[in-house]
Coordinates of C-alpha atoms in Angstrom, one line a residue:
Chain A
M1 CA 85.4 135.1 96.8
T2 CA 84.4 131.9 95.1
W3 CA 87.7 131.8 93.2
A4 CA 89.7 132.5 96.4
M5 CA 87.9 129.6 98.2
L6 CA 88.6 127.3 95.2
G7 CA 92.2 128.4 95.1
V8 CA 92.7 127.7 98.9
F9 CA 91.0 124.4 98.6
L10 CA 92.9 123.1 95.5
L11 CA 96.3 124.3 96.8
L12 CA 95.8 122.6 100.2
M13 CA 94.4 119.5 98.6
V14 CA 97.2 118.9 96.1
F15 CA 99.8 119.4 98.8
G16 CA 98.4 116.5 100.9
T17 CA 96.3 118.3 103.5
P18 CA 93.4 116.1 104.7
L19 CA 90.4 116.9 102.6
F20 CA 88.1 117.9 105.4
V21 CA 90.8 120.4 106.6
S22 CA 91.2 121.7 103.0
L23 CA 87.5 122.2 102.7
L24 CA 87.2 123.8 106.1
A25 CA 90.2 126.1 105.5
A26 CA 88.5 127.3 102.2
G27 CA 85.2 127.8 104.1
I28 CA 86.9 129.8 106.8
A29 CA 88.7 131.9 104.1
G30 CA 85.3 132.5 102.6
F31 CA 83.9 133.8 105.9
V32 CA 87.0 135.9 106.5
W33 CA 86.4 137.4 103.0
I34 CA 82.8 138.3 103.9
G35 CA 84.5 140.3 106.7
D36 CA 81.8 139.9 109.4
P37 CA 83.3 138.0 112.5
S38 CA 79.8 137.5 113.9
M39 CA 79.2 135.1 110.9
F40 CA 82.2 132.8 111.9
R41 CA 79.9 130.6 114.0
L42 CA 77.9 129.9 110.9
A43 CA 80.9 127.8 109.8
V44 CA 80.4 125.5 112.9
Q45 CA 76.6 125.6 112.5
Q46 CA 76.7 124.5 108.8
F47 CA 79.4 121.9 109.6
F48 CA 77.0 120.4 112.2
D49 CA 73.9 120.7 110.2
G50 CA 75.6 119.0 107.2
M51 CA 76.1 115.8 109.2
D52 CA 72.9 116.0 111.2
V53 CA 70.7 114.2 108.6
F54 CA 68.9 110.9 109.4
T55 CA 69.2 109.5 105.8
L56 CA 73.1 109.8 106.0
M57 CA 73.1 107.3 108.8
A58 CA 72.6 104.5 106.3
I59 CA 76.3 105.1 105.2
P60 CA 77.9 103.5 108.3
F61 CA 75.3 100.8 108.4
F62 CA 76.1 99.6 104.9
I63 CA 79.9 99.9 105.5
L64 CA 79.6 97.8 108.7
A65 CA 77.3 95.2 107.0
G66 CA 79.8 94.8 104.2
T67 CA 82.8 94.5 106.5
L68 CA 81.0 91.9 108.6
M69 CA 80.0 90.0 105.5
N70 CA 83.7 89.1 105.1
H71 CA 84.3 88.2 108.7
A72 CA 81.1 86.1 108.8
G73 CA 82.2 84.0 105.8
L74 CA 79.3 85.2 103.7
T75 CA 81.5 86.6 100.9
D76 CA 83.1 83.2 100.5
R77 CA 79.7 81.6 100.1
L78 CA 78.8 84.1 97.4
L79 CA 81.9 83.1 95.5
V80 CA 80.9 79.4 95.7
L81 CA 77.6 80.3 94.0
C82 CA 79.4 82.5 91.4
R83 CA 81.8 79.6 90.5
A84 CA 78.8 77.3 90.0
L85 CA 77.0 79.8 87.9
V86 CA 79.7 81.0 85.5
G87 CA 82.9 79.4 86.4
Y88 CA 82.7 76.8 83.6
F89 CA 82.9 79.4 80.8
R90 CA 86.2 80.0 78.9
G91 CA 88.0 82.5 81.1
G92 CA 85.5 81.5 83.8
L93 CA 87.2 83.2 86.8
G94 CA 86.9 86.5 85.0
Y95 CA 83.1 86.1 84.9
V96 CA 83.2 84.9 88.5
N97 CA 84.9 88.2 89.4
V98 CA 82.2 90.2 87.8
V99 CA 79.2 88.2 89.0
A100 CA 80.7 88.2 92.6
S101 CA 80.8 92.0 92.4
I102 CA 77.2 92.1 91.3
L103 CA 76.1 89.9 94.3
F104 CA 78.5 91.6 96.7
A105 CA 77.1 95.0 95.6
G106 CA 73.7 93.9 97.0
V107 CA 75.0 94.4 100.5
N108 CA 77.9 96.7 100.3
G109 CA 77.6 100.3 99.0
S110 CA 81.3 100.9 98.3
A111 CA 83.7 100.0 95.5
A112 CA 86.7 100.1 97.8
A113 CA 85.2 97.3 100.0
D114 CA 84.4 95.3 96.9
S115 CA 87.9 95.6 95.4
S116 CA 89.7 94.8 98.7
A117 CA 87.5 91.9 99.7
L118 CA 87.3 90.2 96.3
G119 CA 90.8 91.2 95.1
S120 CA 92.6 89.4 97.8
I121 CA 90.8 86.1 96.9
L122 CA 90.3 86.4 93.1
I123 CA 93.5 88.0 91.8
P124 CA 95.8 85.1 92.9
A125 CA 93.2 82.6 91.8
M126 CA 92.9 84.2 88.4
E127 CA 96.7 84.3 88.0
K128 CA 96.8 80.5 88.8
D129 CA 94.1 80.1 86.1
G130 CA 96.3 81.7 83.4
F131 CA 95.3 85.4 83.5
T132 CA 98.1 87.9 83.8
R133 CA 98.2 89.5 87.3
S134 CA 97.7 93.0 85.9
Y135 CA 94.6 91.9 83.9
A136 CA 93.2 90.2 87.0
A137 CA 93.8 93.3 89.1
G138 CA 92.3 95.6 86.4
L139 CA 89.2 93.5 86.1
T140 CA 88.8 93.4 89.9
A141 CA 89.1 97.2 90.0
G142 CA 86.8 97.6 87.0
S143 CA 84.0 95.3 88.3
S144 CA 84.2 96.9 91.7
L145 CA 82.5 99.9 90.1
I146 CA 79.3 97.9 90.1
G147 CA 79.3 98.2 94.0
P148 CA 78.1 101.8 94.2
I149 CA 75.6 101.4 91.3
I150 CA 73.7 98.3 92.4
P151 CA 71.9 99.2 95.7
P152 CA 72.8 100.0 98.4
S153 CA 75.1 102.9 97.5
I154 CA 76.9 105.4 99.6
F155 CA 77.0 107.8 96.7
M156 CA 73.3 107.6 96.1
I157 CA 72.5 108.2 99.8
L158 CA 74.6 111.4 99.6
Y159 CA 73.0 112.5 96.3
G160 CA 69.5 111.7 97.5
T161 CA 70.1 113.5 100.8
M162 CA 71.4 116.7 99.1
T163 CA 68.8 116.9 96.4
G164 CA 65.7 115.5 98.2
T165 CA 65.4 112.7 95.7
S166 CA 63.9 109.5 97.1
I167 CA 66.9 107.3 98.2
G168 CA 64.7 104.2 97.8
G169 CA 63.9 105.3 94.2
L170 CA 67.6 105.9 93.5
F171 CA 68.4 102.4 94.8
V172 CA 65.8 100.9 92.5
A173 CA 67.0 103.0 89.6
G174 CA 70.5 101.7 90.0
V175 CA 69.7 98.0 89.6
V176 CA 69.5 97.9 85.7
P177 CA 72.5 100.3 85.1
G178 CA 74.5 98.1 87.5
L179 CA 73.6 95.0 85.5
V180 CA 74.5 96.9 82.3
L181 CA 77.9 97.7 83.7
G182 CA 78.3 94.0 84.7
L183 CA 77.3 92.9 81.2
A184 CA 79.9 95.3 79.7
F185 CA 82.7 93.9 81.9
M186 CA 81.6 90.3 81.1
T187 CA 81.7 91.1 77.4
L188 CA 85.2 92.5 77.8
N189 CA 86.3 89.4 79.6
G190 CA 84.9 87.2 76.9
L191 CA 86.8 89.1 74.2
H192 CA 90.0 88.9 76.4
A193 CA 89.6 85.2 77.0
R194 CA 89.3 84.5 73.2
R195 CA 92.2 86.8 72.3
A196 CA 94.5 85.4 75.0
G197 CA 93.8 81.9 73.7
F198 CA 92.0 80.5 76.8
Q199 CA 90.7 77.0 76.1
P200 CA 87.2 75.8 77.1
T201 CA 87.3 74.3 80.6
G202 CA 85.5 71.2 79.6
A203 CA 83.1 71.6 82.5
R204 CA 79.4 72.1 81.9
F205 CA 76.6 73.9 83.6
S206 CA 75.2 71.6 86.2
V207 CA 71.8 72.2 87.8
P208 CA 72.5 70.0 90.8
A209 CA 75.8 71.8 91.5
V210 CA 74.1 75.2 91.1
G211 CA 71.3 74.0 93.4
R212 CA 73.8 72.9 96.1
A213 CA 75.7 76.2 95.8
L214 CA 72.5 78.1 96.0
V215 CA 71.5 76.4 99.2
Y216 CA 75.0 76.9 100.6
S217 CA 74.9 80.7 99.8
I218 CA 71.3 81.4 101.1
P219 CA 72.6 83.0 104.3
A220 CA 74.5 85.5 102.1
L221 CA 71.7 86.1 99.6
I222 CA 69.2 87.0 102.4
A223 CA 71.0 90.2 103.2
P224 CA 70.3 92.0 99.8
V225 CA 66.7 90.7 100.0
I226 CA 66.3 92.4 103.4
I227 CA 67.8 95.6 102.1
L228 CA 66.1 96.0 98.8
G229 CA 63.0 94.0 99.6
G230 CA 62.3 96.1 102.7
I231 CA 62.6 99.4 100.8
I232 CA 60.5 98.3 97.8
A233 CA 57.8 97.0 100.0
G234 CA 57.8 100.3 101.9
V235 CA 58.3 98.5 105.2
V236 CA 61.5 100.3 106.1
T237 CA 63.4 103.4 105.1
P238 CA 66.9 102.9 103.5
T239 CA 68.5 103.9 106.8
E240 CA 66.4 101.3 108.7
S241 CA 67.2 98.6 106.1
G242 CA 70.9 99.3 106.7
A243 CA 70.5 98.7 110.5
L244 CA 68.5 95.6 109.8
A245 CA 71.2 94.4 107.4
V246 CA 73.8 94.8 110.2
A247 CA 71.7 92.9 112.7
Y248 CA 71.1 90.1 110.1
V249 CA 74.8 89.7 109.2
V250 CA 75.8 89.6 112.9
L251 CA 73.2 86.9 113.6
A252 CA 74.1 85.0 110.5
G253 CA 77.8 85.2 111.4
F254 CA 77.3 83.9 114.9
L255 CA 74.4 81.5 114.4
M256 CA 74.4 80.3 110.8
T257 CA 78.0 80.3 109.5
R258 CA 79.5 80.5 113.0
Q259 CA 82.6 82.2 111.6
L260 CA 82.1 85.6 113.2
T261 CA 84.1 86.2 116.3
L262 CA 83.7 88.9 119.0
T263 CA 87.2 90.2 118.2
A264 CA 86.3 90.5 114.5
L265 CA 83.0 92.2 115.5
T266 CA 84.7 94.8 117.7
R267 CA 87.4 95.4 115.1
S268 CA 84.8 95.9 112.4
I269 CA 82.9 98.4 114.5
G270 CA 86.1 100.4 115.1
E271 CA 87.1 100.3 111.5
T272 CA 83.6 101.5 110.5
A273 CA 83.7 104.3 113.0
R274 CA 87.0 105.6 111.7
L275 CA 85.9 105.3 108.0
T276 CA 82.6 107.0 108.8
S277 CA 84.5 109.8 110.5
A278 CA 86.7 110.3 107.5
I279 CA 83.6 110.5 105.2
F280 CA 81.3 112.5 107.5
L281 CA 84.0 115.2 108.2
I282 CA 84.2 115.8 104.5
I283 CA 80.4 115.9 104.2
G284 CA 80.2 118.5 107.1
A285 CA 83.1 120.6 105.7
A286 CA 81.5 120.5 102.2
A287 CA 78.3 121.8 103.7
V288 CA 80.1 124.9 104.9
I289 CA 81.4 125.5 101.3
G290 CA 77.9 124.7 100.0
W291 CA 76.4 127.4 102.1
L292 CA 78.9 130.0 100.9
L293 CA 78.4 129.0 97.3
T294 CA 74.6 129.5 97.8
F295 CA 75.3 132.8 99.6
N296 CA 77.2 133.9 96.5
Q297 CA 74.5 132.6 94.2
V298 CA 77.0 130.4 92.4
P299 CA 74.5 127.7 91.5
Q300 CA 72.3 130.2 89.8
Q301 CA 75.2 131.8 87.9
F302 CA 76.5 128.5 86.7
A303 CA 72.9 127.4 85.7
T304 CA 72.5 130.6 83.6
F305 CA 75.9 130.0 82.0
V306 CA 75.3 126.4 81.0
L307 CA 71.6 126.9 80.0
G308 CA 72.8 129.9 77.9
F309 CA 74.2 127.7 75.3
A310 CA 72.5 124.3 75.8
Q311 CA 68.8 123.6 76.5
D312 CA 68.6 120.1 75.1
P313 CA 68.4 117.7 78.1
L314 CA 70.8 115.2 76.4
L315 CA 73.4 117.9 75.7
V316 CA 73.1 119.3 79.2
L317 CA 73.5 115.8 80.6
L318 CA 76.6 115.2 78.5
I319 CA 78.1 118.6 79.5
L320 CA 77.5 118.0 83.2
S321 CA 78.6 114.4 82.9
A322 CA 81.9 115.4 81.3
I323 CA 82.6 118.1 83.9
T324 CA 81.9 115.6 86.7
F325 CA 84.1 113.0 85.1
V326 CA 87.1 115.3 84.7
I327 CA 86.7 116.8 88.2
G328 CA 86.3 113.3 89.6
M329 CA 89.6 112.2 88.1
F330 CA 91.4 114.9 90.2
M331 CA 89.4 115.1 93.4
E332 CA 88.4 112.6 96.1
E333 CA 85.1 111.2 95.0
I334 CA 82.9 112.0 98.0
A335 CA 84.2 115.6 98.1
A336 CA 83.5 115.9 94.3
L337 CA 80.0 114.6 94.7
V338 CA 79.0 116.8 97.7
L339 CA 80.5 119.9 96.0
L340 CA 79.1 119.4 92.5
T341 CA 75.6 118.1 93.3
P342 CA 74.2 121.3 94.8
V343 CA 75.5 123.2 91.8
F344 CA 74.5 120.7 89.0
A345 CA 71.2 119.3 90.3
P346 CA 69.2 122.6 89.8
I347 CA 70.5 122.8 86.2
A348 CA 69.3 119.2 85.5
T349 CA 65.9 120.1 87.0
V350 CA 65.5 123.2 84.8
A351 CA 66.6 121.2 81.8
G352 CA 63.9 118.7 82.4
I353 CA 66.2 115.7 83.2
D354 CA 64.6 112.9 85.3
P355 CA 66.0 113.2 88.8
F356 CA 66.7 109.4 89.0
H357 CA 68.4 109.5 85.6
F358 CA 70.6 112.4 86.6
G359 CA 71.4 110.9 90.0
I360 CA 72.5 107.6 88.5
V361 CA 74.6 109.4 85.8
M362 CA 76.3 111.6 88.5
T363 CA 76.9 108.5 90.6
L364 CA 78.3 106.6 87.7
N365 CA 80.7 109.4 86.7
I366 CA 82.0 109.7 90.2
T367 CA 82.3 105.9 90.4
I368 CA 84.3 105.6 87.2
A369 CA 86.8 108.1 88.7
L370 CA 87.6 105.4 91.2
I371 CA 89.7 103.6 88.6
T372 CA 91.0 106.6 86.5
P373 CA 94.6 107.9 86.9
P374 CA 96.0 109.7 88.8
M375 CA 93.7 109.4 91.8
G376 CA 91.7 106.2 91.3
A377 CA 91.3 104.9 94.9
C378 CA 90.3 101.3 93.8
V379 CA 93.4 101.1 91.6
Y380 CA 95.6 101.8 94.7
I381 CA 93.7 99.3 96.7
V382 CA 93.9 96.5 94.1
S383 CA 97.6 97.3 93.5
A384 CA 98.2 96.7 97.3
V385 CA 96.0 93.6 97.7
G386 CA 97.1 92.1 94.4
K387 CA 100.7 93.1 94.7
V388 CA 100.8 94.6 91.2
P389 CA 103.1 97.7 90.7
L390 CA 100.9 100.8 90.5
A391 CA 102.5 102.0 87.3
D392 CA 101.7 98.7 85.5
L393 CA 98.2 98.8 86.8
F394 CA 97.6 102.4 85.7
Q395 CA 98.8 101.4 82.2
S396 CA 96.6 98.3 82.0
I397 CA 93.5 99.9 83.4
W398 CA 92.4 101.8 80.3
P399 CA 90.3 99.0 78.6
F400 CA 88.3 98.8 81.8
V401 CA 87.9 102.6 81.9
A402 CA 86.8 102.6 78.3
T403 CA 84.3 99.8 79.0
A404 CA 82.8 101.7 81.9
I405 CA 82.5 104.8 79.7
V406 CA 80.7 102.9 76.9
A407 CA 78.2 101.7 79.6
L408 CA 77.9 105.2 80.9
L409 CA 77.1 106.6 77.4
A410 CA 74.5 103.9 76.9
I411 CA 72.9 104.8 80.2
I412 CA 73.0 108.6 79.3
A413 CA 71.5 108.0 75.8
I414 CA 68.8 105.6 76.9
P415 CA 67.0 107.1 80.0
A416 CA 64.7 104.1 80.2
I417 CA 67.6 101.9 81.5
T418 CA 67.4 104.0 84.6
T419 CA 63.8 105.2 84.8
S420 CA 61.8 102.1 83.9
L421 CA 62.2 100.2 87.2
P422 CA 61.4 103.1 89.5
A423 CA 58.3 103.9 87.4
I424 CA 57.1 100.2 87.5
L425 CA 57.6 100.1 91.3
G426 CA 55.9 103.4 91.9
F427 CA 58.8 105.6 93.0
Chain B
M1 CA 116.4 111.7 125.1
A2 CA 114.7 112.8 121.9
L3 CA 113.9 109.1 121.1
G4 CA 112.5 108.6 124.6
L5 CA 110.2 111.6 124.2
S6 CA 109.1 110.4 120.8
R7 CA 108.3 106.9 122.2
R8 CA 106.3 108.4 125.1
A9 CA 104.4 110.6 122.6
A10 CA 103.7 107.6 120.5
A11 CA 102.3 105.8 123.5
W12 CA 100.0 108.8 124.2
A13 CA 98.9 108.9 120.6
R14 CA 98.1 105.2 120.8
G15 CA 96.2 105.8 124.0
I16 CA 94.1 108.5 122.4
E17 CA 93.5 106.2 119.4
V18 CA 92.2 103.4 121.6
F19 CA 90.0 105.8 123.6
S20 CA 88.6 107.5 120.6
T21 CA 87.9 104.2 118.7
W22 CA 86.2 102.7 121.7
A23 CA 84.1 105.8 122.5
A24 CA 83.1 106.2 118.8
G25 CA 82.3 102.4 118.6
V26 CA 80.0 102.7 121.6
C27 CA 78.2 105.7 120.0
L28 CA 77.9 103.7 116.8
C29 CA 76.4 100.7 118.6
I30 CA 73.9 103.1 120.3
N31 CA 73.1 104.5 116.8
V32 CA 72.4 101.1 115.3
G33 CA 70.6 99.9 118.4
V34 CA 68.3 102.9 118.5
V35 CA 67.4 102.7 114.8
L36 CA 66.6 98.9 115.3
F37 CA 64.5 99.8 118.4
G38 CA 62.5 102.2 116.3
V39 CA 61.7 99.5 113.7
V40 CA 60.8 96.9 116.5
A41 CA 58.6 99.5 118.3
R42 CA 56.8 100.4 115.1
Y43 CA 55.9 96.8 114.0
G44 CA 56.1 95.0 117.4
F45 CA 54.3 97.5 119.7
N46 CA 52.6 99.7 117.1
A47 CA 54.4 102.8 118.6
S48 CA 56.7 105.3 116.8
P49 CA 58.7 107.0 119.5
I50 CA 60.0 110.3 118.0
W51 CA 63.1 110.4 120.1
T52 CA 64.8 107.5 118.4
E53 CA 65.6 109.4 115.2
E54 CA 67.1 112.3 117.2
L55 CA 69.1 110.1 119.5
A56 CA 70.4 108.1 116.6
R57 CA 71.5 111.3 114.8
F58 CA 73.3 112.7 117.8
A59 CA 75.0 109.4 118.6
L60 CA 76.4 109.2 115.1
I61 CA 77.7 112.8 115.1
W62 CA 79.5 112.1 118.4
A63 CA 80.9 108.9 116.9
V64 CA 82.1 110.8 113.8
L65 CA 83.9 113.5 115.9
L66 CA 85.4 111.1 118.4
A67 CA 86.8 108.8 115.8
G68 CA 88.5 111.6 114.0
A69 CA 91.5 111.5 116.4
A70 CA 92.0 107.7 115.8
A71 CA 91.8 108.2 112.1
L72 CA 94.3 111.0 112.3
W73 CA 96.9 108.8 114.1
R74 CA 96.4 106.0 111.6
G75 CA 96.6 108.3 108.6
E76 CA 93.0 107.3 107.5
H77 CA 91.7 110.8 106.7
M78 CA 91.4 111.1 102.9
Q79 CA 94.3 113.1 101.5
I80 CA 96.3 113.2 98.3
E81 CA 100.1 113.0 98.6
I82 CA 101.1 112.5 95.0
V83 CA 102.2 116.1 94.4
L84 CA 104.0 116.5 97.7
E85 CA 106.0 113.3 97.1
R86 CA 107.2 114.6 93.8
L87 CA 108.4 118.1 94.9
P88 CA 112.2 118.7 95.4
A89 CA 113.2 118.0 99.0
G90 CA 113.6 121.7 100.0
A91 CA 110.3 122.8 98.5
A92 CA 108.5 119.7 100.0
R93 CA 109.8 120.6 103.5
V94 CA 108.5 124.2 103.2
V95 CA 105.1 123.1 101.8
D96 CA 104.9 120.4 104.5
R97 CA 105.4 122.9 107.3
L98 CA 102.8 125.3 105.9
R99 CA 100.4 122.4 105.5
R100 CA 100.8 121.4 109.2
L101 CA 100.3 125.1 110.2
V102 CA 97.0 125.1 108.3
I103 CA 95.9 121.9 109.9
F104 CA 96.7 123.3 113.4
A105 CA 94.9 126.6 112.6
V106 CA 91.8 124.9 111.3
L107 CA 91.5 122.4 114.2
A108 CA 92.1 125.3 116.7
F109 CA 89.4 127.5 114.9
M110 CA 86.8 124.7 115.0
T111 CA 87.6 123.9 118.6
V112 CA 87.3 127.5 119.8
M113 CA 84.3 128.4 117.6
G114 CA 82.6 125.1 118.4
A115 CA 82.9 125.8 122.1
Y116 CA 81.6 129.3 121.6
Y117 CA 78.7 128.1 119.5
A118 CA 77.8 125.3 121.9
Q119 CA 77.8 127.8 124.8
K120 CA 75.6 130.2 122.8
I121 CA 72.9 127.7 122.2
T122 CA 72.9 126.1 125.7
G123 CA 69.4 127.5 126.4
M124 CA 67.8 126.0 123.3
T125 CA 66.3 122.5 123.6
T126 CA 66.0 119.8 120.9
L127 CA 62.5 118.9 119.6
A128 CA 62.2 115.3 120.6
L129 CA 64.6 114.6 123.5
N130 CA 64.0 118.0 125.0
I131 CA 67.7 118.3 126.0
S132 CA 70.0 121.3 125.5
R133 CA 71.2 121.7 122.0
A134 CA 74.6 122.2 123.4
I135 CA 74.8 118.4 124.1
P136 CA 75.0 117.3 120.5
T137 CA 76.9 120.5 119.4
A138 CA 79.6 120.0 122.1
S139 CA 80.8 117.0 119.9
I140 CA 82.5 119.6 117.7
P141 CA 84.8 121.2 120.3
A142 CA 85.3 117.8 122.0
G143 CA 86.2 116.0 118.8
M144 CA 88.1 118.8 117.1
G145 CA 90.0 119.4 120.4
L146 CA 90.9 115.8 120.7
M147 CA 92.1 115.8 117.1
L148 CA 94.1 119.0 117.9
V149 CA 95.8 117.3 120.9
Q150 CA 96.4 114.2 118.8
F151 CA 97.9 116.3 116.0
L152 CA 100.3 118.0 118.3
I153 CA 101.4 114.7 119.8
I154 CA 101.9 113.3 116.3
Q155 CA 104.3 116.2 115.6
I156 CA 106.5 114.8 118.4
A157 CA 105.8 111.1 117.9
G158 CA 106.1 110.9 114.1
A159 CA 103.9 108.8 112.0
A160 CA 102.1 105.7 113.2
P161 CA 103.5 102.4 111.9
R162 CA 101.2 100.8 109.3
D163 CA 99.8 97.3 109.7
D164 CA 102.2 96.1 107.0
G165 CA 105.2 97.5 108.9
R166 CA 106.1 100.3 106.4
S167 CA 106.2 103.9 107.5
R168 CA 103.1 106.1 107.0
A169 CA 103.2 109.7 105.9
A170 CA 102.7 111.9 109.0
V171 CA 99.8 114.3 109.0

C-alpha cells in the first residue's frame, strides 16, 4: 500500500497537480486500498486535525509581519544600517546582501520573502556596483537561505509541531547556525571580490555614520527583539510573539515610518491568507498520509532498516541528512518536511541525536533545496525579480549550493554550534 | 458566443476570488486579534480565557479553507509544471486531462465526505467554546466546495491573467 500511495503521489506531483491534491489523492488511494469505506471519513478527520494545532498559527503571523515590513518601509531602514556596517568593504554590496538577510531573517521566517524583498532592491544595485547580474542573483538566493535558519522559521514551527520539540528552543538553536551560514556566504563574497578584481572603495568604517544608521533603523530592529526576546524571557509563546510582531509592524508602519497605507495592509492580509492556505492545505493533506504511514508501521520499518547498518549518531545523521537533501531537491520543501519528519525523527531519537541538533539539520537540508536545481523555489523568484534567465542562474548557483553544504557539514560535525545556546538559555 | 461565455465565467471566478480573499482575510484578522487579546488578558487583567486558543484555531482553519478558491484562480497552490511543459503536445494534453479529472474527483470527495463528517459530529461540542464541532469542521465542505465550483468555472474561463500580464498555467 505504501508503494502504491507513493506512486500515485509522485505521478500526480510531477505532472503538475497541486501538491495538496496529489497528497490527498494518494491518501484516498490508501484508504481505498484498506478496503473499508467506513474509514473514508478518517481522511477528513486527519486532514482537519493536521491543521488544528495552535503552534502552527505562528506561520501566517510571521508571513504577515514580513510582508508588512516591506510596506512599512522597515526593510529599507535595515538596508541603510547594513550599508553603514559593511558597505565600505571591497565588494561591499555583496556583504550588505548577506547582512541584510541576517537582519531580515529576524522577522521573516521564509527564504522566499527574503529573496523577493531584497532581490528587487539589491540585484540592480549590485550590478551597478560592478557585480555580474547572475552573481548578484545567486548571492541573493544563497543568502536568503539564512531566513528559515535564524528565528523565526516556518520550517522550525512545522518540525517542532510534528515532533513535540520546543519551538522556542529550536528558534534559539537556529541563531548560531544562521550566523555560520552568513559567515560562509560572506567568505565566498570576499573571495569573489578579490578574484573579480574589485578595488577597495576608499571609504572607512565610521562610528558616527553607523550610529546615525542605527538610530534610523531602530523601528526595524525592535521587531526581532519582540519576537526572540519574548520567547527567551518566557513571556510569550512563539505563536503569541508572531501576533505581537504583526501588531508592532502595523503600529510602526502607521505611526513611526508613516509609510504603511490601508490599501497595502488589506492587500498584505489577502496575500497572507492565500499563501497560508497553500501551505496549510499541504500540511493537512500530509497529515492524512502520515496517519496511513503510521497505520502501516512504516516509521518503525524504516527505523529498523537504517539502524540495522548504522548506530553511530553521526553516521545516522549523515544518512538521514543525505536522503532529506536529495528528496528536497525534487519535492516541494514543506511537503518534503512534513512527510519525512514523522519517519526520520524517531530514528534520530533512538540513535541518541539531540532533538534541537536534528531539527536544525533537517531544516537546513530542506532550506538548501530552495536553491538547488531543478525545483529551487528561491532561484525561480530571484530569476523573476532580478530578470536573470533561469538557465544562467541554475548554472551559476553551484558555488552558493557548495558553500551552504560546507556550512551544513560543519553544523552536522559540531553539534555544539546548535546545542550550546539552547543549553545556556535553559531550553 | 464561446468568448462571451468565457468572459462571464472569468467574471464569476474573479467574484469568487474577491469573496474568498475578503472572507479569509476577516477570519485571519479575528485569528490575530484573538491571540493578542489572550496576551493582553493574561498580563493586563491577570486572566487566561481558555476560549481564545480554540477560537483562534477555528478562525484560522476557516481562513485556510476559504482562501483556497482565491489561490486556485490565481494559480498560487504549490505545483510543479516542469515535466508537463516538456512532454510532447499530444501526451501533455492527455496527462493534463487526467490531472484535471483527479483534481475534480479529490475536491468532490473532500466536499462530500467533509459534509458527511460534519453532519456526523453535529452533536459533539468543543471543549472551550462549547459549540457544535460541526461549526469548525464545516469549513472543509464549504472550502472544498467553493474550490470545486471555482475549479469548474476555471475550466470555462481559462487561466487568470498574471500581474505581469503573461498567461498563467490553468489548474
